[in-house]
Amino acid sequence: MFIGKKILVGVTGGIAAYKAAEVISRLRKQHAEVHVAMTKSATEFIAPLTLQSLSANPVHVELFDEPKLWNVEHISLAEYIDAVVVAPATANILTKMAIGLADDFLSTVLLATRAPIFVAPAMNHAMFHHPATQANLTILKDRGIHALGPDTGFQACGTVGDGRMSEPVEIVESLARFFGGKDWLKGKRALVTAGGTREPLDPVRYLGNRSSGRMGYAIAQALQEAGAETVLVSAPTDLATPPGVTRISVQTALEMYDAVLAHFSEVDVVVKAAAVADYRPAVQAEQKIKKDGTSRTLELVPNPDILAELGRKKTSQILVGFAAETENLLTNAQHKMQRKNVNLIVANDVTKPGAGFGSPTNIVSFLFPDGRKIDFPQISKLEVGRHLVREIACLLGVDTKE
Ligand code: C5P
C-alpha cells in the first residue's frame, strides 16, 4: 500500500510517544519512506535516535538546526511528503494547528504542507473532553484533517476514559485505506448491529454480556469507507460513532428487533455483529429488588432471533451473521449459517487470546453456504471489517479485482 509513499510522522510530547516507534516500524515494513519530526517535549519521552534508527532518516526537532537534507528544510519537507500523521497528537499541537501557530519544526511543516494530515489525539480524558480541545478538533475536521481515534481505555494517569491513542496498527491501516481507498459499495445501504444488549431485571440491574461493540463499529466504519450509507443499531458501548455513520441506540433485544426490522426493507446488506441476549427476564420489577437472604429463581423467556427472522424475510439482501463460540467453532457456525439462512457467517473463537470481546484484534474465518472458507490470521477488527466489505461487495456482484 505504501510503496513510493513519503510519510512524515510527527511525534508530540505525550506518554504515548513511545508508540510512535511502532507506527514508524509498521509503515516501513509496508515500504513507506518515513520521515520524523518531534517536538522538544516528545524527545523527553523517547530518544530521537530510536526513531531515527526505525525510520532510517534523520529526525527533525529544531527549526534552526543544521540542515540535514535540504535548505529551508521545513518547506522542502512540507512539499515533498505525501501525508503527515501526528501520533500522538497532544492537546497542545491540536491547539497550535487550529490557530496556525508555527513555533517549531513540526508545527511549521504542518502549516506549510498541502499534503493530507492525520492526527491521532492522545491525552488525559479531562483534557480531551475540555471544550477547548473539542472545539479545536472540530475546526481541524472542518478543515479536512483526519482525526484517528482516540480510543477509550486505561490511561497513564491511572484512570479509564477517552483519550488513549488509537493502536498503531489501526493508525497505519487508516493511512493504508486512505491511499488505497475503494468505493465498492457506493449507492448501497447497509445496516450493522453492534454491542451487547441489556435485559433489565429492575430499574438498576440488567442481564448483559461481554461484547464491547468494537467489531460491529469497525464493520460500520469499513462499510462507510467503502461508500455505503451505513446505519448502526447499537446496544450500549463506550465507543464513538464512526464518522459518517448514522447510529440508532437501543438497550434490549426487543428494541434492537424493532429498529432492525424497521430498516430491513430499505437496505442491501445487514451485518449482525451484536451479541443479542437469547433470553430476557419474564418480569421486570418496577422497583429495585431487595435482598431478603433467600435463594431466588429467575424466570427467563426467549427473545426473538433477529437474524433468523431476517433470514426468513429476506428478498435480495445480503445477510452476514456472527458465530462467537467457545467450542466446536466450525460445526456451530455452519449450523447457524443454515438455520438463519445467511450469505456469510463470521466464525469467531472468543476463547483465543487476541480474539473476541474487548480486544482490538480478532481471529476469524468466513464461511459461505457453498462450502467456501477463508481463514484469517490475527488482524485488527477494522481489517476484518475491510475483508468483510470486500466479500459483501463480491456477493452484491461488484468487481473487486485490483
Ligand atoms: O444463535 P446465536 O446467538 O449464537 O447466533 C449469533 C448470530 O445471530 C449473530 O449474528 C447475532 O447478532 C444474531 N442473533 C440475533 N438475534 C438473537 C440472537 C442472535 O440476531 N436473538
CSV table of C-alpha atoms and ligand atoms in Angstrom, one decimal:
chain,number,residue,atom,x,y,z
A,1,MET,CA,0.0,0.0,0.0
A,2,PHE,CA,2.8,2.4,0.8
A,3,ILE,CA,5.3,1.7,-2.0
A,4,GLY,CA,6.7,5.1,-3.2
A,5,LYS,CA,4.8,7.0,-0.4
A,6,LYS,CA,6.7,9.5,1.7
A,7,ILE,CA,5.1,9.9,5.1
A,8,LEU,CA,6.1,12.4,7.8
A,9,VAL,CA,5.4,11.1,11.3
A,10,GLY,CA,5.0,14.0,13.8
A,11,VAL,CA,5.6,13.0,17.4
A,12,THR,CA,4.5,15.2,20.2
A,13,GLY,CA,5.1,15.1,23.9
A,14,GLY,CA,2.7,12.7,25.5
A,15,ILE,CA,3.3,9.3,27.2
A,16,ALA,CA,2.0,7.6,24.0
A,17,ALA,CA,5.1,9.0,22.2
A,18,TYR,CA,6.8,5.6,22.6
A,19,LYS,CA,4.0,4.1,20.5
A,20,ALA,CA,5.2,6.3,17.6
A,21,ALA,CA,8.1,3.7,17.3
A,22,GLU,CA,5.5,1.1,16.3
A,23,VAL,CA,3.8,3.4,13.8
A,24,ILE,CA,7.1,4.1,12.1
A,25,SER,CA,8.2,0.5,12.1
A,26,ARG,CA,4.8,-0.7,10.6
A,27,LEU,CA,5.0,2.0,7.9
A,28,ARG,CA,8.5,1.0,7.0
A,29,LYS,CA,7.6,-2.7,6.9
A,30,GLN,CA,4.9,-1.8,4.4
A,31,HIS,CA,7.6,0.0,2.3
A,32,ALA,CA,6.8,3.6,3.1
A,33,GLU,CA,9.6,6.2,3.1
A,34,VAL,CA,9.3,7.6,6.6
A,35,HIS,CA,10.5,11.0,7.9
A,36,VAL,CA,10.1,12.0,11.5
A,37,ALA,CA,9.6,15.4,13.2
A,38,MET,CA,9.5,15.5,17.0
A,39,THR,CA,8.6,18.4,19.3
A,40,LYS,CA,11.1,19.2,22.0
A,41,SER,CA,8.9,17.7,24.7
A,42,ALA,CA,8.5,14.4,22.7
A,43,THR,CA,12.2,14.0,23.0
A,44,GLU,CA,11.8,13.8,26.7
A,45,PHE,CA,9.6,10.7,26.3
A,46,ILE,CA,11.5,8.9,23.5
A,47,ALA,CA,15.0,9.3,22.2
A,48,PRO,CA,15.3,10.8,18.7
A,49,LEU,CA,17.9,8.1,18.0
A,50,THR,CA,15.3,5.4,18.4
A,51,LEU,CA,13.0,7.0,15.8
A,52,GLN,CA,16.0,7.8,13.6
A,53,SER,CA,17.0,4.2,13.6
A,54,LEU,CA,13.5,2.9,12.9
A,55,SER,CA,12.8,5.5,10.1
A,56,ALA,CA,16.3,5.3,8.7
A,57,ASN,CA,16.2,9.1,8.3
A,58,PRO,CA,17.4,12.0,10.4
A,59,VAL,CA,14.9,13.2,12.9
A,60,HIS,CA,13.9,16.9,12.9
A,61,VAL,CA,13.4,18.7,16.1
A,62,GLU,CA,14.6,22.3,16.0
A,63,LEU,CA,13.7,24.8,13.2
A,64,PHE,CA,17.2,26.2,13.2
A,65,ASP,CA,19.2,23.1,13.4
A,66,GLU,CA,22.0,22.5,10.8
A,67,PRO,CA,20.1,21.4,7.7
A,68,LYS,CA,20.0,17.6,7.5
A,69,LEU,CA,18.8,17.2,3.9
A,70,TRP,CA,18.0,20.5,2.2
A,71,ASN,CA,18.0,24.2,2.8
A,72,VAL,CA,14.7,25.6,4.3
A,73,GLU,CA,14.0,22.1,5.3
A,74,HIS,CA,10.6,22.6,6.7
A,75,ILE,CA,9.4,24.0,3.4
A,76,SER,CA,11.0,21.3,1.2
A,77,LEU,CA,9.8,18.6,3.5
A,78,ALA,CA,6.3,20.1,3.6
A,79,GLU,CA,6.2,19.9,-0.2
A,80,TYR,CA,8.0,16.6,-0.5
A,81,ILE,CA,5.7,14.4,1.6
A,82,ASP,CA,2.5,12.6,0.6
A,83,ALA,CA,1.0,12.7,4.1
A,84,VAL,CA,1.6,13.7,7.6
A,85,VAL,CA,0.5,11.7,10.6
A,86,VAL,CA,0.8,13.2,14.1
A,87,ALA,CA,0.9,10.4,16.5
A,88,PRO,CA,0.5,11.0,19.4
A,89,ALA,CA,-1.2,14.4,18.9
A,90,THR,CA,-1.3,16.3,22.2
A,91,ALA,CA,-3.9,18.9,23.1
A,92,ASN,CA,-1.1,21.4,22.6
A,93,ILE,CA,-0.4,20.6,19.0
A,94,LEU,CA,-4.1,20.4,18.2
A,95,THR,CA,-4.4,23.9,19.5
A,96,LYS,CA,-1.4,25.2,17.6
A,97,MET,CA,-2.8,23.6,14.4
A,98,ALA,CA,-6.2,25.1,15.0
A,99,ILE,CA,-4.8,28.6,15.2
A,100,GLY,CA,-2.0,28.2,12.7
A,101,LEU,CA,0.9,28.7,15.2
A,102,ALA,CA,4.3,27.7,13.8
A,103,ASP,CA,6.9,27.9,16.6
A,104,ASP,CA,8.9,24.7,16.0
A,105,PHE,CA,9.8,22.4,13.2
A,106,LEU,CA,6.7,20.2,13.3
A,107,SER,CA,4.1,23.0,13.6
A,108,THR,CA,5.8,24.9,10.8
A,109,VAL,CA,5.6,21.9,8.5
A,110,LEU,CA,2.0,21.4,9.4
A,111,LEU,CA,1.3,24.9,8.4
A,112,ALA,CA,3.4,24.8,5.2
A,113,THR,CA,2.2,21.5,3.8
A,114,ARG,CA,-0.7,20.9,1.5
A,115,ALA,CA,-0.4,17.1,2.0
A,116,PRO,CA,-3.3,15.3,3.8
A,117,ILE,CA,-2.9,15.5,7.6
A,118,PHE,CA,-3.9,12.8,10.1
A,119,VAL,CA,-3.9,13.3,13.8
A,120,ALA,CA,-4.1,10.6,16.5
A,121,PRO,CA,-5.1,12.5,19.6
A,122,ALA,CA,-3.7,11.2,22.9
A,123,MET,CA,-4.3,12.8,26.2
A,124,ASN,CA,-5.9,12.5,29.6
A,125,HIS,CA,-9.7,12.2,29.3
A,126,ALA,CA,-10.4,15.5,31.0
A,127,MET,CA,-8.1,17.3,28.6
A,128,PHE,CA,-9.7,15.5,25.7
A,129,HIS,CA,-13.2,16.5,26.8
A,130,HIS,CA,-12.3,20.1,27.6
A,131,PRO,CA,-14.4,22.4,25.3
A,132,ALA,CA,-11.2,24.0,24.0
A,133,THR,CA,-9.9,20.6,22.7
A,134,GLN,CA,-13.2,19.6,21.3
A,135,ALA,CA,-13.6,23.0,19.6
A,136,ASN,CA,-10.1,22.7,18.1
A,137,LEU,CA,-10.8,19.2,16.8
A,138,THR,CA,-14.0,20.4,15.2
A,139,ILE,CA,-12.0,23.2,13.5
A,140,LEU,CA,-9.4,20.7,12.3
A,141,LYS,CA,-12.0,18.2,11.0
A,142,ASP,CA,-13.9,21.0,9.2
A,143,ARG,CA,-10.6,21.8,7.5
A,144,GLY,CA,-10.3,18.3,6.2
A,145,ILE,CA,-7.8,17.0,8.7
A,146,HIS,CA,-8.4,13.3,9.5
A,147,ALA,CA,-8.8,12.5,13.2
A,148,LEU,CA,-8.0,8.9,14.1
A,149,GLY,CA,-9.4,7.9,17.5
A,150,PRO,CA,-8.8,8.4,20.3
A,151,ASP,CA,-9.7,5.1,22.0
A,152,THR,CA,-11.2,4.5,25.4
A,153,GLY,CA,-9.3,2.6,28.0
A,154,PHE,CA,-6.7,2.7,30.7
A,155,GLN,CA,-4.7,5.9,30.8
A,156,ALA,CA,-1.2,6.5,32.1
A,157,CYS,CA,-2.7,8.8,34.7
A,158,GLY,CA,-4.3,5.7,36.2
A,159,THR,CA,-7.9,6.5,35.1
A,160,VAL,CA,-10.0,4.9,32.4
A,161,GLY,CA,-11.6,7.1,29.8
A,162,ASP,CA,-11.4,8.6,26.3
A,163,GLY,CA,-8.1,9.9,25.1
A,164,ARG,CA,-5.9,6.8,24.7
A,165,MET,CA,-4.1,6.9,21.4
A,166,SER,CA,-5.5,4.6,18.7
A,167,GLU,CA,-3.5,1.5,18.3
A,168,PRO,CA,-0.5,1.9,15.9
A,169,VAL,CA,-1.9,-0.9,13.8
A,170,GLU,CA,-5.2,0.9,13.4
A,171,ILE,CA,-3.4,4.2,12.6
A,172,VAL,CA,-1.3,2.6,9.8
A,173,GLU,CA,-4.4,0.8,8.5
A,174,SER,CA,-6.3,4.1,8.2
A,175,LEU,CA,-3.4,5.5,6.2
A,176,ALA,CA,-3.4,2.4,4.0
A,177,ARG,CA,-7.1,2.8,3.5
A,178,PHE,CA,-6.6,6.4,2.5
A,179,PHE,CA,-4.0,5.6,-0.1
A,180,GLY,CA,-5.9,2.6,-1.5
A,181,GLY,CA,-9.5,3.7,-0.9
A,182,LYS,CA,-12.2,1.8,-2.9
A,183,ASP,CA,-15.8,2.8,-3.4
A,184,TRP,CA,-17.1,-0.7,-3.9
A,185,LEU,CA,-20.4,0.0,-2.0
A,186,LYS,CA,-21.2,3.4,-3.4
A,187,GLY,CA,-25.0,3.7,-3.7
A,188,LYS,CA,-25.6,0.8,-1.4
A,189,ARG,CA,-27.2,0.9,2.0
A,190,ALA,CA,-26.0,-1.1,4.9
A,191,LEU,CA,-27.2,-1.9,8.4
A,192,VAL,CA,-24.9,-3.1,11.2
A,193,THR,CA,-25.8,-4.2,14.7
A,194,ALA,CA,-23.2,-3.9,17.5
A,195,GLY,CA,-22.7,-4.2,21.2
A,196,GLY,CA,-24.3,-6.4,23.8
A,197,THR,CA,-27.9,-6.0,24.6
A,198,ARG,CA,-29.1,-5.4,28.2
A,199,GLU,CA,-32.2,-7.0,29.5
A,200,PRO,CA,-33.5,-5.2,32.6
A,201,LEU,CA,-34.3,-7.0,35.8
A,202,ASP,CA,-35.4,-3.9,37.7
A,203,PRO,CA,-34.6,-0.2,37.4
A,204,VAL,CA,-30.9,-0.7,38.4
A,205,ARG,CA,-29.9,-4.2,37.2
A,206,TYR,CA,-29.7,-6.0,33.9
A,207,LEU,CA,-28.6,-9.2,32.3
A,208,GLY,CA,-25.8,-8.4,29.8
A,209,ASN,CA,-22.8,-9.9,28.1
A,210,ARG,CA,-19.1,-9.1,27.5
A,211,SER,CA,-19.5,-7.6,24.0
A,212,SER,CA,-17.6,-4.3,23.6
A,213,GLY,CA,-19.1,-3.4,20.3
A,214,ARG,CA,-15.7,-2.9,18.7
A,215,MET,CA,-16.2,-5.5,16.0
A,216,GLY,CA,-19.5,-4.0,14.8
A,217,TYR,CA,-18.2,-0.5,15.0
A,218,ALA,CA,-15.2,-1.4,12.9
A,219,ILE,CA,-17.5,-3.1,10.3
A,220,ALA,CA,-19.7,0.0,10.2
A,221,GLN,CA,-16.6,2.1,9.6
A,222,ALA,CA,-15.4,-0.2,6.9
A,223,LEU,CA,-18.8,-0.2,5.1
A,224,GLN,CA,-18.9,3.6,5.3
A,225,GLU,CA,-15.4,4.0,4.0
A,226,ALA,CA,-16.4,1.8,1.0
A,227,GLY,CA,-19.1,4.2,0.2
A,228,ALA,CA,-22.2,2.5,1.7
A,229,GLU,CA,-24.8,4.6,3.5
A,230,THR,CA,-24.5,3.0,6.9
A,231,VAL,CA,-26.9,2.7,9.8
A,232,LEU,CA,-25.5,1.3,13.1
A,233,VAL,CA,-28.0,-0.1,15.5
A,234,SER,CA,-26.0,-0.2,18.7
A,235,ALA,CA,-26.6,-1.6,22.1
A,236,PRO,CA,-24.7,0.4,24.8
A,237,THR,CA,-21.0,0.7,24.3
A,238,ASP,CA,-18.2,3.2,25.2
A,239,LEU,CA,-17.3,3.7,21.5
A,240,ALA,CA,-17.6,6.9,19.4
A,241,THR,CA,-19.8,6.6,16.3
A,242,PRO,CA,-17.6,6.3,13.2
A,243,PRO,CA,-17.7,9.4,11.1
A,244,GLY,CA,-20.4,9.5,8.6
A,245,VAL,CA,-22.3,6.6,10.2
A,246,THR,CA,-25.9,7.1,11.5
A,247,ARG,CA,-26.3,5.5,14.9
A,248,ILE,CA,-29.6,4.3,16.5
A,249,SER,CA,-29.1,3.5,20.2
A,250,VAL,CA,-31.0,0.6,21.7
A,251,GLN,CA,-30.8,-1.3,25.0
A,252,THR,CA,-32.7,-4.5,24.7
A,253,ALA,CA,-33.1,-7.3,22.1
A,254,LEU,CA,-36.7,-6.3,21.6
A,255,GLU,CA,-35.7,-2.7,20.9
A,256,MET,CA,-33.0,-4.0,18.5
A,257,TYR,CA,-35.5,-6.2,16.8
A,258,ASP,CA,-37.8,-3.2,16.2
A,259,ALA,CA,-35.0,-0.9,14.9
A,260,VAL,CA,-33.6,-3.6,12.6
A,261,LEU,CA,-37.0,-4.7,11.2
A,262,ALA,CA,-38.0,-1.0,10.6
A,263,HIS,CA,-35.0,-0.6,8.3
A,264,PHE,CA,-34.7,-4.0,6.7
A,265,SER,CA,-36.7,-3.4,3.5
A,266,GLU,CA,-34.6,-0.4,2.6
A,267,VAL,CA,-31.1,-1.9,2.9
A,268,ASP,CA,-28.9,-4.0,0.7
A,269,VAL,CA,-26.8,-5.5,3.4
A,270,VAL,CA,-27.2,-6.4,7.1
A,271,VAL,CA,-24.3,-7.4,9.3
A,272,LYS,CA,-25.4,-8.7,12.7
A,273,ALA,CA,-22.3,-8.3,14.9
A,274,ALA,CA,-24.3,-7.6,18.0
A,275,ALA,CA,-24.3,-10.1,20.9
A,276,VAL,CA,-28.1,-10.3,21.4
A,277,ALA,CA,-29.5,-11.8,24.6
A,278,ASP,CA,-31.3,-15.0,23.8
A,279,TYR,CA,-33.5,-14.6,26.9
A,280,ARG,CA,-34.9,-11.8,29.0
A,281,PRO,CA,-36.4,-11.8,32.5
A,282,ALA,CA,-40.0,-12.8,32.3
A,283,VAL,CA,-40.9,-9.8,34.6
A,284,GLN,CA,-39.1,-6.5,35.0
A,285,ALA,CA,-39.6,-5.4,38.6
A,286,GLU,CA,-40.9,-1.8,38.9
A,287,GLN,CA,-38.8,-1.1,42.0
A,288,LYS,CA,-35.3,-2.2,42.9
A,289,ILE,CA,-35.4,-5.9,44.1
A,290,LYS,CA,-34.5,-6.1,47.7
A,291,LYS,CA,-32.4,-8.9,49.2
A,292,ASP,CA,-34.1,-11.0,51.9
A,293,GLY,CA,-31.5,-13.7,52.4
A,294,THR,CA,-33.4,-16.4,50.5
A,295,SER,CA,-32.5,-18.1,47.2
A,296,ARG,CA,-34.2,-16.8,44.1
A,297,THR,CA,-35.1,-18.3,40.7
A,298,LEU,CA,-35.2,-16.1,37.7
A,299,GLU,CA,-37.7,-16.9,35.1
A,300,LEU,CA,-36.4,-16.2,31.6
A,301,VAL,CA,-38.4,-16.0,28.4
A,302,PRO,CA,-36.9,-16.3,24.9
A,303,ASN,CA,-36.1,-13.2,22.8
A,304,PRO,CA,-36.8,-13.3,19.1
A,305,ASP,CA,-33.8,-14.4,17.0
A,306,ILE,CA,-33.5,-11.2,14.9
A,307,LEU,CA,-31.1,-12.7,12.3
A,308,ALA,CA,-33.3,-15.8,11.8
A,309,GLU,CA,-36.2,-13.6,11.3
A,310,LEU,CA,-34.3,-11.6,8.6
A,311,GLY,CA,-33.3,-14.9,7.0
A,312,ARG,CA,-37.0,-15.8,6.6
A,313,LYS,CA,-37.9,-12.3,5.4
A,314,LYS,CA,-35.0,-11.6,3.1
A,315,THR,CA,-35.6,-10.8,-0.6
A,316,SER,CA,-32.4,-9.6,-2.2
A,317,GLN,CA,-30.5,-8.5,0.9
A,318,ILE,CA,-27.1,-9.9,1.8
A,319,LEU,CA,-27.1,-11.2,5.3
A,320,VAL,CA,-24.0,-11.6,7.4
A,321,GLY,CA,-24.1,-13.3,10.8
A,322,PHE,CA,-21.5,-13.9,13.5
A,323,ALA,CA,-20.9,-17.1,15.4
A,324,ALA,CA,-19.0,-16.2,18.5
A,325,GLU,CA,-18.3,-19.6,20.1
A,326,THR,CA,-16.3,-21.2,22.9
A,327,GLU,CA,-16.3,-24.8,21.5
A,328,ASN,CA,-17.0,-26.7,18.2
A,329,LEU,CA,-16.5,-23.4,16.3
A,330,LEU,CA,-16.9,-24.5,12.7
A,331,THR,CA,-19.7,-27.0,13.3
A,332,ASN,CA,-21.7,-24.5,15.3
A,333,ALA,CA,-21.0,-21.8,12.7
A,334,GLN,CA,-22.1,-24.0,9.8
A,335,HIS,CA,-25.4,-24.9,11.6
A,336,LYS,CA,-26.1,-21.2,12.3
A,337,MET,CA,-25.5,-20.3,8.7
A,338,GLN,CA,-28.1,-22.8,7.5
A,339,ARG,CA,-30.6,-22.3,10.3
A,340,LYS,CA,-30.5,-18.5,9.9
A,341,ASN,CA,-30.3,-18.5,6.1
A,342,VAL,CA,-27.4,-16.1,5.9
A,343,ASN,CA,-25.0,-15.5,2.9
A,344,LEU,CA,-21.9,-15.4,5.1
A,345,ILE,CA,-21.1,-16.3,8.6
A,346,VAL,CA,-18.0,-15.0,10.5
A,347,ALA,CA,-16.8,-17.7,12.9
A,348,ASN,CA,-15.0,-16.3,15.9
A,349,ASP,CA,-13.5,-18.4,18.7
A,350,VAL,CA,-13.8,-16.0,21.6
A,351,THR,CA,-11.6,-18.0,23.9
A,352,LYS,CA,-8.4,-17.4,21.8
A,353,PRO,CA,-6.0,-14.6,23.1
A,354,GLY,CA,-6.2,-11.7,20.6
A,355,ALA,CA,-9.7,-12.6,19.6
A,356,GLY,CA,-13.2,-11.8,20.7
A,357,PHE,CA,-14.6,-9.4,23.4
A,358,GLY,CA,-12.9,-6.1,24.0
A,359,SER,CA,-9.8,-7.0,22.0
A,360,PRO,CA,-8.8,-4.5,19.2
A,361,THR,CA,-7.8,-7.6,17.1
A,362,ASN,CA,-9.7,-10.7,16.1
A,363,ILE,CA,-9.1,-14.1,14.6
A,364,VAL,CA,-11.9,-15.2,12.3
A,365,SER,CA,-12.9,-17.4,9.5
A,366,PHE,CA,-15.5,-16.5,6.8
A,367,LEU,CA,-17.9,-19.4,5.9
A,368,PHE,CA,-20.1,-19.4,2.9
A,369,PRO,CA,-23.2,-21.6,2.0
A,370,ASP,CA,-21.3,-23.1,-1.0
A,371,GLY,CA,-18.7,-24.6,1.4
A,372,ARG,CA,-16.0,-22.0,0.8
A,373,LYS,CA,-14.0,-21.0,3.9
A,374,ILE,CA,-11.5,-18.2,4.3
A,375,ASP,CA,-9.2,-18.2,7.4
A,376,PHE,CA,-7.6,-15.0,8.6
A,377,PRO,CA,-4.6,-14.6,11.0
A,378,GLN,CA,-4.9,-12.2,14.0
A,379,ILE,CA,-5.6,-8.8,12.4
A,380,SER,CA,-7.3,-5.6,13.7
A,381,LYS,CA,-11.1,-5.6,13.8
A,382,LEU,CA,-11.0,-2.8,11.3
A,383,GLU,CA,-9.1,-5.0,8.9
A,384,VAL,CA,-11.6,-7.8,9.5
A,385,GLY,CA,-14.3,-5.3,8.6
A,386,ARG,CA,-12.5,-4.4,5.4
A,387,HIS,CA,-12.1,-8.0,4.3
A,388,LEU,CA,-15.8,-8.5,5.1
A,389,VAL,CA,-16.7,-5.4,2.9
A,390,ARG,CA,-14.8,-7.0,0.0
A,391,GLU,CA,-16.7,-10.2,0.3
A,392,ILE,CA,-20.0,-8.4,0.7
A,393,ALA,CA,-19.2,-6.4,-2.5
A,394,CYS,CA,-18.5,-9.7,-4.3
A,395,LEU,CA,-21.8,-11.1,-3.1
A,396,LEU,CA,-23.5,-8.0,-4.5
A,397,GLY,CA,-21.9,-8.6,-7.8
A,398,VAL,CA,-19.3,-5.7,-7.6
A,399,ASP,CA,-16.0,-6.3,-9.4
A,400,THR,CA,-13.4,-6.0,-6.6
A,401,LYS,CA,-10.3,-7.1,-8.6
A,402,GLU,CA,-7.4,-4.6,-8.2
B,1,C5P,O1,-27.6,-18.2,17.7
B,1,C5P,P1,-26.5,-17.2,18.1
B,1,C5P,O2,-27.0,-16.2,19.0
B,1,C5P,O3,-25.3,-17.8,18.5
B,1,C5P,O4,-26.2,-16.5,16.7
B,1,C5P,C1,-25.4,-15.4,16.5
B,1,C5P,C2,-25.8,-14.5,15.4
B,1,C5P,O5,-27.3,-14.3,15.5
B,1,C5P,C3,-25.2,-13.2,15.5
B,1,C5P,O6,-25.1,-12.7,14.2
B,1,C5P,C4,-26.3,-12.4,16.3
B,1,C5P,O7,-26.2,-11.0,16.1
B,1,C5P,C5,-27.6,-13.0,15.8
B,1,C5P,N1,-28.6,-13.0,16.8
B,1,C5P,C6,-29.8,-12.3,16.6
B,1,C5P,N2,-30.8,-12.4,17.5
B,1,C5P,C7,-30.7,-13.1,18.6
B,1,C5P,C8,-29.6,-13.9,18.8
B,1,C5P,C9,-28.5,-13.8,17.9
B,1,C5P,O8,-29.9,-11.6,15.6
B,1,C5P,N3,-31.7,-13.1,19.5
